[in-house]
Amino acid sequence: MASSSLADALARRTAAAAPELTEQLPDGRLRCHACGHRCPIPEGREGVCRVRFHRNGTLSVPRGYVGALQCDPIEKKPFFHALPGSDALSFGMLGCDLHCAYCQNWFTSQSIRDPEAVGSPRDVTAEELVGMAERSGAPTIVSTYNEPLITSEWAVEVFRAAKARGLRTAYVSNGNGTPRVLDYIRPWVDFYKVDLKSMDDRHYRQLGGVLQNVLDTIAGIHARGIWLEVLTLVIPGFNDSEEELTRAARFVASVSKDIPWHVTAFHPDYKMTDRGRTPVATLLRACEIGTAEGLRYVYAGNIPEGLGQWENTRCPQCAETLIERSGFRVLVNRLDDGACPRCATAIPGRWDGSVEGTTRTHGIPLPVF
Ligand code: SF4
């Protein structure tokens, strides 16, 4: 359970939910449509995420704080086909609709459930966040570190202010969405990364989710014209079988062969410490599987060495290396107005020569509270 002081602190930082995400049920409960759980919430109770609650006939949702804030290379999100080599001001709130045992952001995502996770809210306005992005030269603001879908009203408030200043916006999400929430955020979100954690629904149930919701969300994001990249964290003994990786790649390719698929290495974290890191050979095999399934842009990550060409973007037509990377750093970007300089094949993504540049990694000082 969240400590009462944290629960009280979060309860003070709320606003009414968007009407688009709220449904009045005949029995007086309110159904929340911000994520795939679609909780029917009685008066005085909270949803599975514990940050959206029914109080005095209103669905109250988080507003006006961050639980984490940092400026990162956009490649760290990871987005490889969106403003390469630029920075992204990354913020998160607290809470999540899933409870993955290996969460790398458990400090913020599980702070409502787990007394060991001690993330706390710091007040900030949307305009202050936009000002921080501008001062740091970051052309993109990203909602990440906890699940952005469950705090979509706050993301939209921040992204409205960001777009008014010409910034781009992004979600880094578990993909447990609904058509309603995708319609709600579509005008405000430019780039969207989904974690496709498994192709086995039993595994998703262990994490607190439903596979079909994630598959529907991946298709729904692509159909709405939001730039989409998909990531699978390859976990030994959980989702690293040839059969499961093939199903994942086949599904992504069925939506579009132009969707970048990132296969990244697991390291023991949070409560999943019973297995070792993902071997390089497993990641390389996953890349070969993705390519065999027809995906044109497959990337390996989270291992410092041995990934070779799988960190780079290559032209699917003539095999020219277009963007060379090392980890989160862009070493060379040869794209010419979003196309291969050798054969002129257009490379899908969101490119903008006016903001591409050197990636800088640095912390942004938070306002003093
Ligand atoms: S965001 Fe998801 S978990 Fe939270 S109340 Fe809404 S439907 Fe339930």
Coordinates of C-alpha atoms and ligand atoms in Angstrom, one line a residue:
M1 CA 0.0 0.0 0.0
A2 CA 1.1 3.5 -0.6
S3 CA 2.1 5.4 2.6
S4 CA -0.7 7.6 3.7
S5 CA 1.6 10.7 3.3
L6 CA 2.3 9.8 -0.3
A7 CA -1.4 9.0 -1.0
D8 CA -2.3 12.4 0.5
A9 CA 0.4 14.2 -1.5
L10 CA -0.9 12.7 -4.7
A11 CA -4.6 13.3 -3.8
R12 CA -3.8 17.0 -3.5
R13 CA -2.3 17.1 -7.0
T14 CA -5.3 16.2 -9.1
A15 CA -7.8 17.5 -11.6
A16 CA -11.0 16.1 -13.1
A17 CA -10.5 13.5 -15.8
A18 CA -11.1 14.3 -19.4
P19 CA -14.8 13.6 -20.3
E20 CA -13.5 11.5 -23.3
L21 CA -11.9 9.1 -20.8
T22 CA -14.8 8.9 -18.3
E23 CA -18.1 6.9 -18.6
Q24 CA -20.9 7.2 -16.2
L25 CA -22.3 3.7 -15.5
P26 CA -26.0 3.1 -14.6
D27 CA -25.1 1.9 -11.1
G28 CA -23.2 5.1 -10.2
R29 CA -19.7 3.8 -10.8
L30 CA -17.4 5.6 -13.2
R31 CA -15.6 3.7 -15.9
C32 CA -12.1 4.9 -16.7
H33 CA -10.9 4.5 -20.3
A34 CA -7.3 5.7 -19.9
C35 CA -5.9 2.2 -20.1
G36 CA -6.9 -1.3 -21.1
H37 CA -8.1 -2.2 -17.6
R38 CA -11.2 0.0 -18.1
C39 CA -11.8 0.0 -14.4
P40 CA -15.4 0.5 -13.2
I41 CA -14.7 2.6 -10.0
P42 CA -17.2 3.0 -7.2
E43 CA -17.5 6.2 -5.2
G44 CA -14.5 6.5 -2.8
R45 CA -12.4 3.9 -4.6
E46 CA -9.4 4.0 -6.9
G47 CA -8.5 2.1 -10.1
V48 CA -5.9 -0.6 -10.5
C49 CA -3.2 2.1 -11.1
R50 CA -4.1 3.7 -7.7
V51 CA -3.7 7.2 -9.1
R52 CA -7.1 7.7 -10.6
F53 CA -10.0 7.7 -8.2
H54 CA -13.7 8.4 -7.9
R55 CA -14.4 11.1 -5.4
N56 CA -17.6 13.1 -5.0
G57 CA -18.9 11.9 -8.3
T58 CA -15.8 12.9 -10.2
L59 CA -12.9 10.9 -11.6
S60 CA -9.9 12.6 -10.2
V61 CA -6.6 12.2 -12.0
P62 CA -2.9 13.3 -11.5
R63 CA -1.9 16.8 -12.4
G64 CA 0.8 19.3 -11.8
Y65 CA 3.9 17.4 -10.6
V66 CA 6.7 15.2 -11.8
G67 CA 8.2 12.1 -10.1
A68 CA 11.3 12.1 -12.3
L69 CA 12.8 14.6 -14.8
Q70 CA 15.9 14.3 -16.9
C71 CA 17.3 15.3 -20.3
D72 CA 18.3 12.2 -22.4
P73 CA 19.4 11.5 -25.9
I74 CA 16.2 10.6 -27.8
E75 CA 18.0 7.3 -28.8
K76 CA 17.7 6.3 -25.1
K77 CA 13.9 6.2 -25.3
P78 CA 14.6 4.5 -27.8
F79 CA 13.5 6.4 -30.9
F80 CA 15.9 5.8 -33.8
H81 CA 13.8 7.3 -36.6
A82 CA 12.7 10.6 -34.9
L83 CA 15.1 13.6 -34.8
P84 CA 18.2 11.5 -34.5
G85 CA 21.0 12.9 -32.4
S86 CA 18.8 15.3 -30.5
D87 CA 17.8 15.5 -26.8
A88 CA 14.5 14.8 -25.2
L89 CA 13.3 16.3 -22.0
S90 CA 11.9 13.3 -20.2
F91 CA 9.4 13.5 -17.3
G92 CA 7.4 10.9 -15.4
M93 CA 4.7 10.9 -12.7
L94 CA 4.1 8.1 -10.3
G95 CA 2.2 4.8 -10.6
C96 CA 1.5 2.2 -13.3
D97 CA -1.3 0.0 -14.4
L98 CA 1.1 -3.1 -14.6
H99 CA 3.5 -4.5 -12.0
C100 CA 6.4 -6.0 -14.0
A101 CA 8.9 -7.8 -11.7
Y102 CA 11.8 -6.6 -13.8
C103 CA 10.7 -2.9 -14.1
Q104 CA 13.8 -0.6 -14.6
N105 CA 11.7 2.4 -13.5
W106 CA 10.1 0.7 -10.4
F107 CA 11.3 3.7 -8.3
T108 CA 8.5 5.8 -9.8
S109 CA 6.2 3.2 -11.4
Q110 CA 5.6 1.2 -8.3
S111 CA 5.8 3.9 -5.6
I112 CA 2.1 3.7 -4.9
R113 CA 2.3 -0.1 -4.3
D114 CA 5.7 -0.8 -3.0
P115 CA 7.0 0.9 0.2
E116 CA 10.6 0.3 -1.1
A117 CA 9.9 2.5 -4.0
V118 CA 10.3 6.0 -2.7
G119 CA 9.6 8.3 -5.6
S120 CA 7.9 11.5 -4.5
P121 CA 6.0 14.3 -6.4
R122 CA 7.5 17.7 -7.1
D123 CA 5.2 20.5 -8.2
V124 CA 5.8 21.9 -11.7
T125 CA 3.7 23.6 -14.3
A126 CA 3.4 22.7 -18.0
E127 CA 5.0 26.0 -18.9
E128 CA 7.9 25.4 -16.6
L129 CA 8.6 22.0 -18.3
V130 CA 8.4 23.6 -21.7
G131 CA 10.9 26.3 -20.5
M132 CA 13.3 23.6 -19.3
A133 CA 13.2 21.9 -22.6
E134 CA 13.8 25.1 -24.5
R135 CA 16.7 26.1 -22.2
S136 CA 18.3 22.7 -22.6
G137 CA 17.9 22.8 -26.4
A138 CA 15.7 19.7 -26.4
P139 CA 13.3 19.7 -29.3
T140 CA 11.1 16.9 -27.8
I141 CA 9.3 16.4 -24.5
V142 CA 8.6 12.8 -23.5
S143 CA 6.2 11.3 -21.0
T144 CA 8.1 8.3 -19.6
Y145 CA 9.4 6.7 -16.4
N146 CA 5.9 5.7 -15.4
E147 CA 3.0 4.7 -17.7
P148 CA 2.0 7.8 -19.5
L149 CA -1.5 6.5 -20.5
I150 CA -2.7 6.6 -16.9
T151 CA -1.7 10.3 -16.7
S152 CA -2.8 11.3 -20.2
E153 CA -4.6 14.5 -19.1
W154 CA -1.4 15.9 -17.6
A155 CA 0.6 14.8 -20.7
V156 CA -1.9 16.6 -23.0
E157 CA -1.7 19.7 -20.8
V158 CA 2.1 19.7 -21.1
F159 CA 2.1 18.8 -24.8
R160 CA -0.4 21.6 -25.6
A161 CA 2.1 24.1 -24.2
A162 CA 5.0 22.3 -25.9
K163 CA 3.3 22.4 -29.3
A164 CA 2.5 26.0 -28.9
R165 CA 6.3 26.5 -28.7
G166 CA 7.0 24.3 -31.7
L167 CA 8.3 21.3 -29.7
R168 CA 7.6 17.6 -30.5
T169 CA 6.1 15.2 -28.0
A170 CA 6.3 11.5 -27.3
Y171 CA 5.0 8.7 -25.1
V172 CA 7.1 5.8 -23.9
S173 CA 4.5 3.3 -22.9
N174 CA 3.5 -0.3 -22.2
G175 CA 0.8 -0.1 -24.8
N176 CA -2.1 -1.1 -22.6
G177 CA -4.3 1.4 -24.3
T178 CA -7.9 1.8 -25.5
P179 CA -9.3 3.3 -28.7
R180 CA -10.7 6.2 -26.6
V181 CA -7.4 7.2 -25.0
L182 CA -5.6 6.9 -28.4
D183 CA -8.2 9.2 -29.9
Y184 CA -7.8 11.6 -27.0
I185 CA -4.0 11.9 -27.3
R186 CA -3.7 11.6 -31.1
P187 CA -3.6 15.4 -31.8
W188 CA -0.9 15.9 -29.2
V189 CA 1.5 13.0 -29.5
D190 CA 4.1 12.9 -32.3
F191 CA 6.2 9.8 -31.4
Y192 CA 5.1 6.7 -29.5
K193 CA 7.2 3.8 -28.3
V194 CA 5.4 0.6 -27.2
D195 CA 6.9 -2.2 -25.2
L196 CA 5.8 -5.5 -26.6
K197 CA 6.8 -7.6 -23.6
S198 CA 5.6 -11.1 -24.8
M199 CA 3.4 -12.9 -27.2
D200 CA 2.1 -15.2 -24.5
D201 CA -1.1 -13.9 -22.8
R202 CA -0.2 -15.9 -19.7
H203 CA 3.0 -13.9 -19.3
Y204 CA 1.0 -10.6 -19.7
R205 CA -1.4 -11.7 -17.0
Q206 CA 1.6 -12.3 -14.7
L207 CA 2.6 -8.6 -15.3
G208 CA -1.0 -7.5 -14.8
G209 CA -2.0 -6.9 -18.4
V210 CA -3.7 -8.5 -21.5
L211 CA -1.8 -9.2 -24.7
Q212 CA -4.6 -8.3 -27.0
N213 CA -4.9 -4.8 -25.6
V214 CA -1.2 -4.2 -26.5
L215 CA -1.6 -5.7 -30.0
D216 CA -4.7 -3.5 -30.6
T217 CA -2.9 -0.5 -29.3
I218 CA 0.1 -1.0 -31.6
A219 CA -2.2 -1.3 -34.6
G220 CA -4.2 1.7 -33.4
I221 CA -1.2 4.0 -33.0
H222 CA 0.0 3.1 -36.5
A223 CA -3.5 3.6 -37.9
R224 CA -3.7 7.1 -36.3
G225 CA -0.6 8.3 -38.0
I226 CA 1.5 8.7 -34.9
W227 CA 5.2 7.7 -35.5
L228 CA 5.6 4.3 -33.8
E229 CA 8.6 2.2 -32.7
V230 CA 8.2 -1.1 -30.9
L231 CA 10.6 -2.6 -28.3
T232 CA 10.9 -6.1 -27.0
L233 CA 13.1 -6.6 -23.9
V234 CA 14.5 -10.1 -24.5
I235 CA 14.4 -11.9 -21.1
P236 CA 16.1 -15.3 -20.8
G237 CA 13.5 -18.0 -20.0
F238 CA 10.6 -15.5 -20.3
N239 CA 10.2 -14.5 -24.0
D240 CA 13.5 -15.5 -25.7
S241 CA 12.3 -18.6 -27.5
E242 CA 12.7 -18.8 -31.3
E243 CA 8.9 -19.3 -31.5
E244 CA 8.0 -16.3 -29.4
L245 CA 10.4 -13.9 -31.0
T246 CA 9.1 -15.0 -34.4
R247 CA 5.5 -14.3 -33.4
A248 CA 6.5 -10.9 -32.1
A249 CA 8.3 -9.9 -35.3
R250 CA 5.6 -11.4 -37.5
F251 CA 3.0 -9.3 -35.6
V252 CA 4.9 -6.1 -36.0
A253 CA 5.5 -6.8 -39.7
S254 CA 1.8 -7.5 -40.1
V255 CA 1.1 -3.9 -39.0
S256 CA 3.9 -2.4 -41.1
K257 CA 7.3 -3.6 -42.1
D258 CA 8.5 0.0 -41.7
I259 CA 8.0 0.0 -37.9
P260 CA 11.4 -0.1 -36.2
W261 CA 11.7 -3.1 -33.9
H262 CA 14.2 -2.8 -31.0
V263 CA 15.3 -6.0 -29.3
T264 CA 17.2 -5.1 -26.2
A265 CA 19.1 -6.9 -23.5
F266 CA 17.7 -7.7 -20.0
H267 CA 19.7 -7.2 -16.9
P268 CA 18.6 -8.3 -13.5
D269 CA 16.5 -5.6 -11.8
Y270 CA 13.9 -5.0 -9.1
K271 CA 12.4 -8.4 -8.2
M272 CA 13.6 -10.4 -11.2
T273 CA 17.2 -11.3 -10.1
D274 CA 17.0 -15.1 -10.7
R275 CA 18.5 -15.0 -14.1
G276 CA 21.5 -13.4 -15.9
R277 CA 21.8 -10.8 -18.7
T278 CA 20.6 -11.6 -22.2
P279 CA 23.5 -13.0 -24.2
V280 CA 24.7 -11.1 -27.3
A281 CA 24.0 -14.2 -29.4
T282 CA 20.4 -14.2 -28.4
L283 CA 19.9 -10.6 -29.5
L284 CA 21.7 -11.2 -32.8
R285 CA 19.4 -14.2 -33.4
A286 CA 16.4 -12.0 -32.6
C287 CA 17.6 -9.5 -35.2
E288 CA 17.9 -12.2 -37.8
I289 CA 14.4 -13.4 -37.0
G290 CA 13.0 -9.8 -37.4
T291 CA 14.7 -9.4 -40.7
A292 CA 13.5 -12.9 -41.9
E293 CA 10.0 -11.8 -41.0
G294 CA 10.3 -8.8 -43.4
L295 CA 11.0 -6.0 -40.9
R296 CA 13.2 -3.4 -42.6
Y297 CA 14.6 -1.7 -39.5
V298 CA 15.7 -4.0 -36.7
Y299 CA 17.9 -2.8 -33.9
A300 CA 19.7 -4.4 -31.0
G301 CA 20.6 -2.5 -27.8
N302 CA 21.5 -2.4 -24.1
I303 CA 24.8 -4.2 -24.7
P304 CA 27.9 -2.1 -25.0
E305 CA 29.8 -4.3 -27.6
G306 CA 29.2 -6.9 -30.2
L307 CA 26.1 -5.6 -31.8
G308 CA 27.8 -4.5 -35.0
Q309 CA 25.5 -3.4 -37.8
W310 CA 22.4 -3.9 -35.6
E311 CA 22.9 -0.5 -34.0
N312 CA 22.9 1.3 -37.4
T313 CA 20.2 2.3 -39.8
R314 CA 20.7 0.8 -43.3
C315 CA 18.9 1.5 -46.5
P316 CA 16.6 -1.4 -47.2
Q317 CA 17.0 -0.9 -51.0
C318 CA 20.8 -0.6 -51.5
A319 CA 22.2 -1.5 -48.0
E320 CA 24.0 1.8 -47.6
T321 CA 24.7 2.6 -43.9
L322 CA 22.6 5.8 -43.2
I323 CA 23.0 6.4 -39.5
E324 CA 25.9 5.0 -37.5
R325 CA 25.4 4.7 -33.7
S326 CA 27.2 3.5 -30.7
G327 CA 24.9 3.0 -27.8
F328 CA 22.8 6.2 -27.6
R329 CA 25.2 8.3 -29.6
V330 CA 24.8 9.1 -33.2
L331 CA 28.3 8.9 -34.8
V332 CA 27.3 9.7 -38.4
N333 CA 24.0 10.7 -40.0
R334 CA 24.1 10.5 -43.8
L335 CA 20.4 10.9 -44.4
D336 CA 19.7 13.4 -47.1
D337 CA 16.3 15.1 -46.4
G338 CA 15.1 11.8 -44.9
A339 CA 16.3 9.7 -47.9
C340 CA 19.2 7.5 -48.8
P341 CA 21.9 9.7 -50.4
R342 CA 22.9 6.8 -52.7
C343 CA 19.7 5.5 -54.1
A344 CA 17.2 8.2 -52.9
T345 CA 14.9 5.7 -51.1
A346 CA 12.8 7.5 -48.6
I347 CA 13.3 6.2 -45.1
P348 CA 10.2 6.3 -42.9
G349 CA 10.5 8.4 -39.7
R350 CA 10.2 12.0 -38.5
W351 CA 13.3 13.9 -39.8
D352 CA 13.9 17.6 -39.5
G353 CA 17.3 19.0 -40.6
S354 CA 16.7 22.1 -38.6
V355 CA 16.9 20.3 -35.3
E356 CA 19.3 17.4 -36.0
G357 CA 22.6 18.0 -34.3
T358 CA 24.9 16.8 -31.6
T359 CA 23.4 14.9 -28.7
R360 CA 24.3 16.2 -25.3
T361 CA 23.6 14.3 -22.1
H362 CA 23.1 16.4 -19.0
G363 CA 20.9 16.8 -16.1
I364 CA 18.4 19.7 -15.9
P365 CA 18.3 21.4 -12.6
L366 CA 14.8 21.2 -11.1
P367 CA 13.1 24.3 -9.8
V368 CA 13.7 24.8 -6.0
F369 CA 10.5 23.9 -4.1
Ligands
SF4_1 S1 -5.8 4.3 -15.9 FE1 -6.3 2.1 -16.1 S2 -5.8 1.2 -14.1 FE2 -6.0 3.4 -13.8 S3 -8.2 3.7 -13.3 FE3 -8.0 4.0 -15.5 S4 -8.5 2.0 -16.4 FE4 -8.0 1.7 -14.2

